[in-house]
Amino acid sequence: MTVKELIEKTGFRVIHEAGNTAETTVEKAYCCDLLSVAMSRVPEGAAWVTVMSNLNTLAVASLTEAACVIIAEGTAIDANVAAKAKEQDITLLSTELPEFDAALLIYNGI
């Protein structure tokens, strides 16, 4: 499924939608909150679900070529993070769901 379809199917709140969401394919869901681990393990094309809402999260998403980042559990997203997602054109979504539940939605949608 594409990131655009993921957004439509799950109802995750859009903080920033990158310009390529209609073409970007979500290959799998990946959950991790430890950025040093995520940096080496987020698969390219993954919908990365985390509670880490900071600028370093976006840097890791960019390095790993994640399809999108989903901030789970209602974690607040700072205006600077939202602005950086827009600047770097990274799809940033949020949800009130726990990480596992958000990942399960993605998994069931693929």
CSV table of C-alpha atoms in Angstrom, one decimal:
chain,number,residue,atom,x,y,z
A,1,MET,CA,0.0,0.0,0.0
A,2,THR,CA,1.2,3.6,-0.5
A,3,VAL,CA,1.7,6.1,2.3
A,4,LYS,CA,-1.3,8.0,0.9
A,5,GLU,CA,-3.5,4.8,1.2
A,6,LEU,CA,-2.1,4.2,4.7
A,7,ILE,CA,-3.2,7.7,5.8
A,8,GLU,CA,-6.7,7.1,4.3
A,9,LYS,CA,-7.1,3.6,5.8
A,10,THR,CA,-5.8,4.3,9.3
A,11,GLY,CA,-7.0,7.9,9.9
A,12,PHE,CA,-3.6,8.8,11.4
A,13,ARG,CA,-3.4,12.6,11.9
A,14,VAL,CA,-1.2,14.2,9.3
A,15,ILE,CA,1.5,16.6,10.6
A,16,HIS,CA,3.2,16.8,7.3
A,17,GLU,CA,2.5,14.8,4.1
A,18,ALA,CA,5.4,14.6,1.8
A,19,GLY,CA,4.9,15.3,-1.9
A,20,ASN,CA,5.5,11.7,-2.9
A,21,THR,CA,3.0,9.9,-0.7
A,22,ALA,CA,0.9,8.6,-3.6
A,23,GLU,CA,4.0,6.8,-5.0
A,24,THR,CA,5.8,5.8,-1.8
A,25,THR,CA,5.1,2.2,-0.9
A,26,VAL,CA,5.0,1.0,2.7
A,27,GLU,CA,6.7,-2.3,2.8
A,28,LYS,CA,6.2,-3.1,6.5
A,29,ALA,CA,5.8,-1.6,10.0
A,30,TYR,CA,8.7,-1.1,12.3
A,31,CYS,CA,8.6,-0.2,16.0
A,32,CYS,CA,11.6,1.2,17.9
A,33,ASP,CA,12.2,4.0,20.3
A,34,LEU,CA,15.9,3.8,20.7
A,35,LEU,CA,17.3,6.0,17.9
A,36,SER,CA,20.7,4.4,17.8
A,37,VAL,CA,19.1,1.0,17.1
A,38,ALA,CA,16.5,2.4,14.7
A,39,MET,CA,19.3,4.1,12.7
A,40,SER,CA,20.8,0.7,11.8
A,41,ARG,CA,17.6,-1.3,11.6
A,42,VAL,CA,14.7,0.7,10.1
A,43,PRO,CA,14.1,-1.0,6.8
A,44,GLU,CA,13.9,1.2,3.7
A,45,GLY,CA,10.2,1.7,3.0
A,46,ALA,CA,9.0,1.0,6.5
A,47,ALA,CA,6.3,2.9,8.4
A,48,TRP,CA,8.3,3.6,11.5
A,49,VAL,CA,6.2,3.8,14.7
A,50,THR,CA,7.8,5.4,17.7
A,51,VAL,CA,7.1,7.7,20.7
A,52,MET,CA,10.3,9.7,20.1
A,53,SER,CA,9.2,13.0,18.8
A,54,ASN,CA,12.4,15.1,18.2
A,55,LEU,CA,14.6,16.4,15.5
A,56,ASN,CA,16.9,13.3,15.7
A,57,THR,CA,13.9,11.1,14.8
A,58,LEU,CA,13.6,12.9,11.5
A,59,ALA,CA,17.3,12.6,10.9
A,60,VAL,CA,17.1,8.8,11.4
A,61,ALA,CA,14.0,8.6,9.1
A,62,SER,CA,15.9,10.5,6.4
A,63,LEU,CA,19.0,8.3,6.8
A,64,THR,CA,17.1,5.0,6.7
A,65,GLU,CA,14.7,6.1,3.9
A,66,ALA,CA,11.6,5.2,6.0
A,67,ALA,CA,8.4,5.7,4.1
A,68,CYS,CA,6.9,7.7,7.0
A,69,VAL,CA,7.2,8.3,10.7
A,70,ILE,CA,4.2,7.7,13.0
A,71,ILE,CA,4.4,9.2,16.5
A,72,ALA,CA,2.3,7.0,18.7
A,73,GLU,CA,0.6,7.2,22.1
A,74,GLY,CA,-0.5,10.8,21.7
A,75,THR,CA,3.1,12.1,22.2
A,76,ALA,CA,3.2,15.8,21.6
A,77,ILE,CA,5.0,17.0,18.5
A,78,ASP,CA,6.9,20.2,18.9
A,79,ALA,CA,6.4,22.9,16.3
A,80,ASN,CA,10.1,22.7,15.4
A,81,VAL,CA,9.8,19.0,14.6
A,82,ALA,CA,6.8,19.7,12.4
A,83,ALA,CA,8.6,22.5,10.6
A,84,LYS,CA,11.7,20.3,10.1
A,85,ALA,CA,9.5,17.5,8.7
A,86,LYS,CA,8.1,20.0,6.2
A,87,GLU,CA,11.5,21.3,5.3
A,88,GLN,CA,12.9,17.8,4.7
A,89,ASP,CA,9.6,16.6,3.1
A,90,ILE,CA,9.2,13.7,5.5
A,91,THR,CA,5.7,12.3,6.1
A,92,LEU,CA,5.0,12.7,9.8
A,93,LEU,CA,1.9,11.3,11.2
A,94,SER,CA,0.5,10.9,14.7
A,95,THR,CA,-1.9,8.7,16.6
A,96,GLU,CA,-3.3,8.2,20.1
A,97,LEU,CA,-2.8,4.4,19.6
A,98,PRO,CA,-0.1,2.5,21.4
A,99,GLU,CA,2.8,1.6,19.1
A,100,PHE,CA,1.8,-2.1,18.8
A,101,ASP,CA,-1.7,-1.2,17.8
A,102,ALA,CA,-0.6,1.3,15.2
A,103,ALA,CA,1.9,-1.2,13.8
A,104,LEU,CA,-0.9,-3.9,13.7
A,105,LEU,CA,-3.1,-1.6,11.7
A,106,ILE,CA,-0.3,-1.2,9.2
A,107,TYR,CA,0.5,-4.9,9.1
A,108,ASN,CA,-3.2,-5.8,8.5
A,109,GLY,CA,-3.5,-3.2,5.8
A,110,ILE,CA,-0.5,-4.5,3.8
